[in-house]
Short mmCIF file of C-alpha atoms and ligand atoms in Angstrom, two decimals:
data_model
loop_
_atom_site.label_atom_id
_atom_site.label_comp_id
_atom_site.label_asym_id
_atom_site.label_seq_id
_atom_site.Cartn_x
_atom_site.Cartn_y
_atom_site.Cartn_z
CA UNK A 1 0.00 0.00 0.00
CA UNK A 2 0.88 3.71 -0.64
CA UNK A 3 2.09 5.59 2.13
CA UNK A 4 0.94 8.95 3.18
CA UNK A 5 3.05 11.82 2.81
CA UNK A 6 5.35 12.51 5.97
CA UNK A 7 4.26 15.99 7.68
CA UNK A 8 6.43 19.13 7.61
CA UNK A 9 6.49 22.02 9.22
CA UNK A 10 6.82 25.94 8.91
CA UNK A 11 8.77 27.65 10.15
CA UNK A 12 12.11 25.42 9.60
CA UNK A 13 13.69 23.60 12.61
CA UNK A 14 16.31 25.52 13.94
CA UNK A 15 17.47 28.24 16.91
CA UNK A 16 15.36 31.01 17.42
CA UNK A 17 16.36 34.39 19.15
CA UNK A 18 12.64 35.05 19.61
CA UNK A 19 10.55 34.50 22.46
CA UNK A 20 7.71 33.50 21.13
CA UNK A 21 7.21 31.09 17.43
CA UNK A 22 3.98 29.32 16.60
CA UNK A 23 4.02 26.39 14.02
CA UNK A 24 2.30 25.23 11.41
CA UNK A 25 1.97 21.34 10.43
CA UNK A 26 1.22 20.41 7.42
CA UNK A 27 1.97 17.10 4.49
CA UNK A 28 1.35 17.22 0.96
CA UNK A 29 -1.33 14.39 0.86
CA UNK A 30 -4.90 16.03 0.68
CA UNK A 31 -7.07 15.49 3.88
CA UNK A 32 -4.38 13.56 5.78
CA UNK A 33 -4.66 13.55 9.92
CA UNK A 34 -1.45 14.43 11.39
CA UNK A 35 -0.82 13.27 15.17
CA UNK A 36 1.99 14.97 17.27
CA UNK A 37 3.53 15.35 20.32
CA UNK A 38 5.43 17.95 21.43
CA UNK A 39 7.73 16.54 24.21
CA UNK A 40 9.76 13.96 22.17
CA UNK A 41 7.13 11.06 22.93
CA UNK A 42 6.72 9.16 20.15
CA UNK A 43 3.23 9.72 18.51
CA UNK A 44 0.45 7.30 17.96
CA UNK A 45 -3.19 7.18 17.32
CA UNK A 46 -3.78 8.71 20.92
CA UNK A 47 -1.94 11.76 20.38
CA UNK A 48 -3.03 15.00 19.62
CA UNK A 49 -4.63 15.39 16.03
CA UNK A 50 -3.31 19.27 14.30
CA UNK A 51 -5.94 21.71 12.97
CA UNK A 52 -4.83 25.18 11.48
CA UNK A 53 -8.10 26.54 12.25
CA UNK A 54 -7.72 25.90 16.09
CA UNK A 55 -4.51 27.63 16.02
CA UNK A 56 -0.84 27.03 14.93
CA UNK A 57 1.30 25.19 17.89
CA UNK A 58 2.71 27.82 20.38
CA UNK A 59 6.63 27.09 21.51
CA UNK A 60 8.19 29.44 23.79
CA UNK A 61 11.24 30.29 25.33
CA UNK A 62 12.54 31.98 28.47
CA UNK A 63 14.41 35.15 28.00
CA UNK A 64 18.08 34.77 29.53
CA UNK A 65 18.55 30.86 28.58
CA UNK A 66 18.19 27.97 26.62
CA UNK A 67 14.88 25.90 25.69
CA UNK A 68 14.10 23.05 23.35
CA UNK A 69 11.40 21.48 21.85
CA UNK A 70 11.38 18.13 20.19
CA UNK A 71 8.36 17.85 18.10
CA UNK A 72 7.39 14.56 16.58
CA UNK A 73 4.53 14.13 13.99
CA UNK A 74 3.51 11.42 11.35
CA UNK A 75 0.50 11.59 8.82
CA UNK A 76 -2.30 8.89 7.78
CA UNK A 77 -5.08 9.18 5.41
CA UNK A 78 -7.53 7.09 4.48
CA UNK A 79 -6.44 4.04 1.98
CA UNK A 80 -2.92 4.91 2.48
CA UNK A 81 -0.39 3.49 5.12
CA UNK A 82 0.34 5.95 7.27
CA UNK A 83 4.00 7.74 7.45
CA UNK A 84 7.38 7.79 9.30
CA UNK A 85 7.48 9.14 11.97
CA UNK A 86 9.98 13.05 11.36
CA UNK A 87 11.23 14.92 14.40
CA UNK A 88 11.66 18.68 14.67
CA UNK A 89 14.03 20.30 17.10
CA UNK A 90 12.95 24.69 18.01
CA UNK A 91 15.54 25.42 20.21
CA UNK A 92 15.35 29.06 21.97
CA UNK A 93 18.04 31.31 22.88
CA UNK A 94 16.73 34.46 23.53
CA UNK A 95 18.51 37.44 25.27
CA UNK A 96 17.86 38.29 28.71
CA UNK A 97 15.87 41.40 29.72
CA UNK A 98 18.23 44.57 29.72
CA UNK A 99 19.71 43.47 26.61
CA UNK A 100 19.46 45.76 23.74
CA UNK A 101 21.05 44.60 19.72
CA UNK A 102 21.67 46.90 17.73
CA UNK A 103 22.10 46.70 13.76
CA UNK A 104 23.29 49.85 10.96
CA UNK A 105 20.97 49.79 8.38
CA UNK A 106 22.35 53.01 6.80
CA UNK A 107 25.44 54.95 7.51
CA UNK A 108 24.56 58.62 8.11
CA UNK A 109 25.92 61.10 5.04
CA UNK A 110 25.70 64.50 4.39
CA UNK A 111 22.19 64.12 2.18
CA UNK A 112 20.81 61.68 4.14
CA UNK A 113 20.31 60.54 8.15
CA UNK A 114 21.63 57.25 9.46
CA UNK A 115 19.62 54.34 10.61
CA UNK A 116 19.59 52.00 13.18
CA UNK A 117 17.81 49.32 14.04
CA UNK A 118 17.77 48.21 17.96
CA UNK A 119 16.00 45.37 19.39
CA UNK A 120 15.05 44.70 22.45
CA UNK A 121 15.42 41.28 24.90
CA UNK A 122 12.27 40.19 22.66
CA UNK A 123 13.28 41.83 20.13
CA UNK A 124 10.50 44.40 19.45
CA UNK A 125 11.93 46.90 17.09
CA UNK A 126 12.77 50.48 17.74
CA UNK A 127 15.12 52.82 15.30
CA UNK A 128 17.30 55.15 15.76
CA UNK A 129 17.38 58.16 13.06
CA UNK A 130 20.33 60.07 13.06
CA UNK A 131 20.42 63.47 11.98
CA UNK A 132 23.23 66.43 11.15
CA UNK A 133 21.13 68.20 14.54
CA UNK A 134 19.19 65.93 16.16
CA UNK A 135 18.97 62.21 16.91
CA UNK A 136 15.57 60.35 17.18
CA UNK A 137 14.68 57.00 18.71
CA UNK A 138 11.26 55.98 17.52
CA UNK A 139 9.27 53.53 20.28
CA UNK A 140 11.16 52.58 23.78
CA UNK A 141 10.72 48.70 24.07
CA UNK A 142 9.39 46.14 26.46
CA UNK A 143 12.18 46.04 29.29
CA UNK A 144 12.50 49.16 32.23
CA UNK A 145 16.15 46.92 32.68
CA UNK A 146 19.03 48.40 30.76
CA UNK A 147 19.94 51.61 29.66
CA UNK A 148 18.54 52.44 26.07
CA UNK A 149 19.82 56.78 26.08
CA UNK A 150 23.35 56.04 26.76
CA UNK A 151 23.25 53.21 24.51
CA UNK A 152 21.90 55.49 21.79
CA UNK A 153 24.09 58.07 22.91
CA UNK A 154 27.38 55.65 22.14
CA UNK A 155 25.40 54.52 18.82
CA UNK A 156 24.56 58.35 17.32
CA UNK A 157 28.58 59.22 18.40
CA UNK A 158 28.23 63.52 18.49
CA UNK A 159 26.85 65.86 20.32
CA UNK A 160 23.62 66.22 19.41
CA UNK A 161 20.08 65.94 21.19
CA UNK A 162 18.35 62.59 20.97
CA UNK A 163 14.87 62.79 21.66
CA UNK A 164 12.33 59.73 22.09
CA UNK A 165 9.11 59.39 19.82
CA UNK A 166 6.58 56.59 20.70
CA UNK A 167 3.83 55.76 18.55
CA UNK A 168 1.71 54.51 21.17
CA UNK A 169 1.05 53.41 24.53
CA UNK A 170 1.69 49.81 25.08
CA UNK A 171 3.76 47.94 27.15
CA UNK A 172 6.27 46.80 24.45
CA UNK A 173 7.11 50.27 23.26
CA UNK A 174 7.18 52.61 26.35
CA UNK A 175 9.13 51.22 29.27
CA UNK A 176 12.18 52.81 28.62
CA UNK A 177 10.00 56.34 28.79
CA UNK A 178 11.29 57.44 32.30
CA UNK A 179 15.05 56.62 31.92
CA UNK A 180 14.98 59.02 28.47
CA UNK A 181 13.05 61.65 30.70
CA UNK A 182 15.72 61.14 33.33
CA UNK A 183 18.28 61.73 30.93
CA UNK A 184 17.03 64.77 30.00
CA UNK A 185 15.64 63.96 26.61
CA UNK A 186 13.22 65.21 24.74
CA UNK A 187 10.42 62.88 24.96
CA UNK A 188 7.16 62.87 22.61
CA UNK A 189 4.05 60.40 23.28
CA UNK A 190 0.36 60.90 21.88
CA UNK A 191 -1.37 62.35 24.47
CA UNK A 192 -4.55 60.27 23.47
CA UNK A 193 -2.78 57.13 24.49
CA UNK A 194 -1.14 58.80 27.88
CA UNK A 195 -3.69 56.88 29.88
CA UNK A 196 -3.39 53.84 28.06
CA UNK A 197 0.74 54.21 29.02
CA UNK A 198 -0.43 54.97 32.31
CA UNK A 199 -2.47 51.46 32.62
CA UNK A 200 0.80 49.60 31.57
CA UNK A 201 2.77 51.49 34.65
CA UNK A 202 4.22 54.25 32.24
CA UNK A 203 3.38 57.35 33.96
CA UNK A 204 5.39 60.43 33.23
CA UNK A 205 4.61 63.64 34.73
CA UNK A 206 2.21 65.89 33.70
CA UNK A 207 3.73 68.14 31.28
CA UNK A 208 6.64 66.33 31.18
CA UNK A 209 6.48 64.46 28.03
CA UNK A 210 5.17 66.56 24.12
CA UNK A 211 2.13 65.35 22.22
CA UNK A 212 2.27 64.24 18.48
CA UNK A 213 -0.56 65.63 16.71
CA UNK A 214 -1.28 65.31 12.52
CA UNK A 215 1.25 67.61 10.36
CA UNK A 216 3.97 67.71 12.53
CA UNK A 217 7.17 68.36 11.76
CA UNK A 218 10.53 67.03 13.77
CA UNK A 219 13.97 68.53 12.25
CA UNK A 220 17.01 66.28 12.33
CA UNK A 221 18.49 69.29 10.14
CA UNK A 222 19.33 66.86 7.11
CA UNK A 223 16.22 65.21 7.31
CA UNK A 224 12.59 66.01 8.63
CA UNK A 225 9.48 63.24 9.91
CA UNK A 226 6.28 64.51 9.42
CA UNK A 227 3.86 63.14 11.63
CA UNK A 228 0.24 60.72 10.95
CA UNK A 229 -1.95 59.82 13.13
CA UNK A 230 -3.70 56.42 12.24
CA UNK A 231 -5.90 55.54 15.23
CA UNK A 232 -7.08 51.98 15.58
CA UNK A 233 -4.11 49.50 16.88
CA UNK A 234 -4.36 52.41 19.59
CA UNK A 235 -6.67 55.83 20.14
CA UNK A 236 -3.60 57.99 19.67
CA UNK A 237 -1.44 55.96 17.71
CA UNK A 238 0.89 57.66 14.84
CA UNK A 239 3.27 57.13 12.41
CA UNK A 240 6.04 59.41 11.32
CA UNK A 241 7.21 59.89 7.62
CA UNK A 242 10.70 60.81 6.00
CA UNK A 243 9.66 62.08 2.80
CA UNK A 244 12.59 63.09 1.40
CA UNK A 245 13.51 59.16 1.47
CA UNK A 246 10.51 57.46 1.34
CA UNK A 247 11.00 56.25 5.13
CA UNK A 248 7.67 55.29 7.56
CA UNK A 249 8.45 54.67 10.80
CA UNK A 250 5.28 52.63 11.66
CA UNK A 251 5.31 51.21 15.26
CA UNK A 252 2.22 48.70 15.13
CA UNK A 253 -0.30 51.22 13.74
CA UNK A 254 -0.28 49.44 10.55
CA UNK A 255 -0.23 46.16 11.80
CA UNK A 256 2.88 44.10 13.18
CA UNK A 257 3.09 40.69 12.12
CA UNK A 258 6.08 38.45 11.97
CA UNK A 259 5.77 35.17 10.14
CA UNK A 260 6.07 33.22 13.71
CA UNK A 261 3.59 35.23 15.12
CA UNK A 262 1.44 35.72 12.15
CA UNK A 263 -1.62 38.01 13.87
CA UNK A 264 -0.48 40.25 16.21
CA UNK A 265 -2.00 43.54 14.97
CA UNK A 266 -5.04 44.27 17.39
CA UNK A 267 -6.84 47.02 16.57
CA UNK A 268 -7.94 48.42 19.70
CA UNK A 269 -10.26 50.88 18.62
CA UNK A 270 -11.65 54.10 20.77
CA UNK A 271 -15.47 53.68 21.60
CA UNK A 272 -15.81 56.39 19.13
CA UNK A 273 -14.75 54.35 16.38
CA UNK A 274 -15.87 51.34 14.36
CA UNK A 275 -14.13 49.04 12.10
CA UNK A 276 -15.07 51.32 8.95
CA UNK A 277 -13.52 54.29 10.60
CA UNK A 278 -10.45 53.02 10.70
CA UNK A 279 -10.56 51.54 7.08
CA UNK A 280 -11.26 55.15 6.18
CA UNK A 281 -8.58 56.84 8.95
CA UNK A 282 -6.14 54.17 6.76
CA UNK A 283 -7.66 55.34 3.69
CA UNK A 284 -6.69 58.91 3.98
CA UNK A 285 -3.28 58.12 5.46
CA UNK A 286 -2.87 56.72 2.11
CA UNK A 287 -4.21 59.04 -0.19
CA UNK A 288 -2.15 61.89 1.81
CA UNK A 289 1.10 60.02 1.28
CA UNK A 290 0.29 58.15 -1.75
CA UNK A 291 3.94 57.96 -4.16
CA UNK A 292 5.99 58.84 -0.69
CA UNK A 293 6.53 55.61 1.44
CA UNK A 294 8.62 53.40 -0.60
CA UNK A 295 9.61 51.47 2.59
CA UNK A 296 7.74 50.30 6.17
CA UNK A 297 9.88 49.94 9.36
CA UNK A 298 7.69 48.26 12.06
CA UNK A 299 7.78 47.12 15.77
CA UNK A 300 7.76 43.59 14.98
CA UNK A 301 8.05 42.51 11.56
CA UNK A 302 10.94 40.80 10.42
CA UNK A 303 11.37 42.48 7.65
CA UNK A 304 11.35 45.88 6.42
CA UNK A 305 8.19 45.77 4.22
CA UNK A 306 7.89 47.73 0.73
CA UNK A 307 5.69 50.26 0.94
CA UNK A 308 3.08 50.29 -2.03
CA UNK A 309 2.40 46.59 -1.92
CA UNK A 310 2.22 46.10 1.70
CA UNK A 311 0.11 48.98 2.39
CA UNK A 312 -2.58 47.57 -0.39
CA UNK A 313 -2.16 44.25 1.75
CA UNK A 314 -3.38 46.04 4.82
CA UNK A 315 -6.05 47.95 2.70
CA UNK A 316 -7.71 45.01 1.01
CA UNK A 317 -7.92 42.96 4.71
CA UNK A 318 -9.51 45.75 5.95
CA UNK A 319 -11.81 46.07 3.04
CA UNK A 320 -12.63 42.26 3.03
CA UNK A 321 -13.88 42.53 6.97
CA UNK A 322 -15.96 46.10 6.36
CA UNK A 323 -17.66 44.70 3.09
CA UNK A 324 -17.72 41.02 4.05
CA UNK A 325 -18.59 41.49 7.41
CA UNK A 326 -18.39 37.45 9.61
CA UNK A 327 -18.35 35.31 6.71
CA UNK A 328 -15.14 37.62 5.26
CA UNK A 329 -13.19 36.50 8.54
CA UNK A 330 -11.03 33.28 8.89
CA UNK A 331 -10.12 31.80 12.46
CA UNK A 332 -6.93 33.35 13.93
CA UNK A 333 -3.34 31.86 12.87
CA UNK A 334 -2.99 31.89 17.03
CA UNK A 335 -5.83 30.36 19.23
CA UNK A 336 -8.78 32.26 21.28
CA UNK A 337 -6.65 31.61 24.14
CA UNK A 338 -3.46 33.52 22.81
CA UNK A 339 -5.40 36.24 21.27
CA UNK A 340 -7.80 37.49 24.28
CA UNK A 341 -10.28 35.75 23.21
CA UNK A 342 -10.62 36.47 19.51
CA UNK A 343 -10.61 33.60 16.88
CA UNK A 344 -10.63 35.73 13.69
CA UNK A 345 -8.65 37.65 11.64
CA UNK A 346 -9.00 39.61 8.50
CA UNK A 347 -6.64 39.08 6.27
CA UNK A 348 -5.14 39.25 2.74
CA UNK A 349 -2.21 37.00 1.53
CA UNK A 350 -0.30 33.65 3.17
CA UNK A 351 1.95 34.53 6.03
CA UNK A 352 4.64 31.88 4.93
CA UNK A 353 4.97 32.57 0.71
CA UNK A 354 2.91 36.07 0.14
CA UNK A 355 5.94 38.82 0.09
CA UNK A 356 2.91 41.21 1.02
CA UNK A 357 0.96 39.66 3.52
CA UNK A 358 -1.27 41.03 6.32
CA UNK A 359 -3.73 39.67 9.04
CA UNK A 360 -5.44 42.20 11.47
CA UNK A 361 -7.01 40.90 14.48
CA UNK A 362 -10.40 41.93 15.62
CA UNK A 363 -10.19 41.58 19.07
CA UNK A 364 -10.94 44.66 20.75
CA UNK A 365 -13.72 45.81 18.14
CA UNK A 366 -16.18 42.99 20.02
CA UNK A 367 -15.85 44.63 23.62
CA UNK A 368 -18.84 46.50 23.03
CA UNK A 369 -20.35 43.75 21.27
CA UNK A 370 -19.67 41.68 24.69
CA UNK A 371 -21.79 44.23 26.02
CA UNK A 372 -24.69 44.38 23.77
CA UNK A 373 -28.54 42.77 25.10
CA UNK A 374 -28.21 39.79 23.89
CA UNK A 375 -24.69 39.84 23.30
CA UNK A 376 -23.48 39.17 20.01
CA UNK A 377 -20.55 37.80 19.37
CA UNK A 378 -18.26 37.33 15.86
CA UNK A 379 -17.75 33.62 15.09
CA UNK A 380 -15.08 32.50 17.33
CA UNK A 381 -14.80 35.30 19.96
CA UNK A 382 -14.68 33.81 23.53
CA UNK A 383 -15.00 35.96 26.49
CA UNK A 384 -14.12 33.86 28.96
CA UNK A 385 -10.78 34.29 27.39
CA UNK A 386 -11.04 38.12 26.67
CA UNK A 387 -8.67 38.95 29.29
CA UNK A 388 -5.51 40.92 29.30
CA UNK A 389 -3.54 39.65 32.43
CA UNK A 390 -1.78 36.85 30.61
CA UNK A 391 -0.25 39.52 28.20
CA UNK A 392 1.09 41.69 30.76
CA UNK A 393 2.72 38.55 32.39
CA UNK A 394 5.54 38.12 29.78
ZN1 ZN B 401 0.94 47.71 20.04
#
């Protein structure tokens, strides 16, 4: 008899620097069961059967060591014999909390600023534009441990300012807030998200930190970031454009989705605003920039995404959920329980081939439908798992 087609896997086998990496199983024989086991056990018809749809298999790590994970799966179908046995070894080394990388994506020249990428223990993005006056570090990471303004001090190399921008309140882009305050840095936060910062345990003085408001202009003296605001990951979240060379500093508010953790981007939307509002707040962002981004630097992609094509991604998911409504919406790459309770996305593209992929996760636009009489729920949202806590915990 035939035999079935052995499973793989996505991503690869390998050593991850990353905290967190979910995986997808998979075989090349249509409609084939594929039993696993995720402790090195050897599989058999007892183990646990893999569905996408109830979310891709969640490894993790601990920041500061090592962790492995031997996973084991084999396929059957029906008719066919069913497959060897293959093993798959995620191993996790990830950086301990205080730790910041740092990487040059672009040398700073006379025409045009430097770049930096630096990551953080987790390695949520922040970057470091450097100027002929002025230095800025865009977002401020997950860890309070370490110290990010001497580090960027050493990294820009002159004497110039560096101020801090963040694009929005939460808890993996403002804990280094305080030590750039204490520095005596200039430090910019929307002020619409100040209380949001405040729930995380961010809580700069009153007055002590400078809003960022739609049209704004920050000097570096060779270059100059004008500033968007795209509310919906976030009430006051923004984005901040270098025109001159096509740069968009985006911090989640367009989404933030690496390929391991293929639906992060919540949209988190103010009571004041529905789903279509932000498909039309994204809409004019846009229109008003349309022919200037030619490149996206996020807080968590792993790439630096090109502009036009990832941008009509985002769009068209967007679109799909506002005109399709439900029946538009697929279940969440991650399951209820990892995603607050939400078990849909929308989405446009496949997070492991599509160059320009995105998936936006709908979360937070149920809360009020939690509260409706009789409550109505999208397909797959479960309260009972709607709650923040485990989140803050990491
Ligand atoms: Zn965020």
């Amino acid at each position: 008899m035939r035999k079935t087609a052995i499973p793989s896997s996505y991503p690869a086998e390998g050593t991850y620097n990353f905290s967190t990496i979910h995986v997808d199983l998979s075989c090349a024989t249509p409609g084939a069961t594929i039993h696993y086991t995720i402790d090195g056990s050897e599989p058999d018809e007892n183990s646990q059967v893999y569905c996408r749809d109830n979310g891709l298999l969640h490894l993790e790590g601990k920041h500061g060591s090592s962790v492995s994970f031997t996973l084991k799966a084999y396929a059957e179908a029906e008719g066919l014999e069913r497959s060897r046995t293959v093993t798959f070894t995620y191993r996790f080394n990830c950086f301990a909390k205080g730790y910041f990388r740092h990487t040059m994506l672009r040398e700073p020249a006379d025409g045009c600023p430097g770049l930096m990428c630096i990551e953080d223990h987790d390695l949520d993005r922040m970057f470091l534009v450097i100027g002929t006056e002025r230095a800025v570090l865009i977002d401020a990471g997950w860890s309070r441990e370490g110290d990010l303004p001497t580090l960027c001090k050493e990294l820009v190399g002159k004497d110039i300012p560096i101020d801090l921008v963040v694009g929005h309140g939460h808890p993996d882009h403002i804990m280094q807030v305080e030590n750039f305050l204490a520095a005596g840095c200039k430090v910019y936060l929307p002020s619409r998200d100040l209380e949001l910062a405040a729930s995380f345990g961010v809580n700069p003085a009153p007055g002590s930190t400078f809003d960022l408001t739609e049209g704004m202009k920050l000097e570096l003296g060779n270059a100059c970031l004008t500033v968007y605001e795209v509310p919906g990951h976030t009430p006051g979240g923004v984005v901040l454009l270098d025109e001159e060379n096509g740069d968009l500093y985006a911090s989640d508010e367009l989404g933030s989705c690496r390929r391991y953790v293929p639906d992060s981007a919540f949209l988190q939307l103010d009571p004041a605003f529905t789903l279509e509002t932000n498909l039309r707040a994204l809409d004019s962002f846009i229109e008003k920039t349309w022919g200037k981004v030619k490149r996206i630097f996020t807080g968590h992609n792993d790439d630096i995404l090109d502009g036009p094509g990832y941008l009509h991604a985002l769009r068209t998911a967007m679109a799909k959920a506002v005109e399709g409504g439900e029946e538009a919406l697929r279940p969440s790459y991650r399951s209820a329980a990892e995603s607050m309770g939400s078990g849909t996305i929308a989405w446009e593209g496949d997070w492991r081939y599509d160059p320009f992929w995105a998936a936006v996760n709908l979360r937070f636009l149920y809360d009020r439908d939690r509260d409706a009489v009789p409550p109505k729920y999208v397909k797959g949202f479960q309260p009972e798992l709607a709650k923040f806590d485990d989140f803050l915990d990491k």
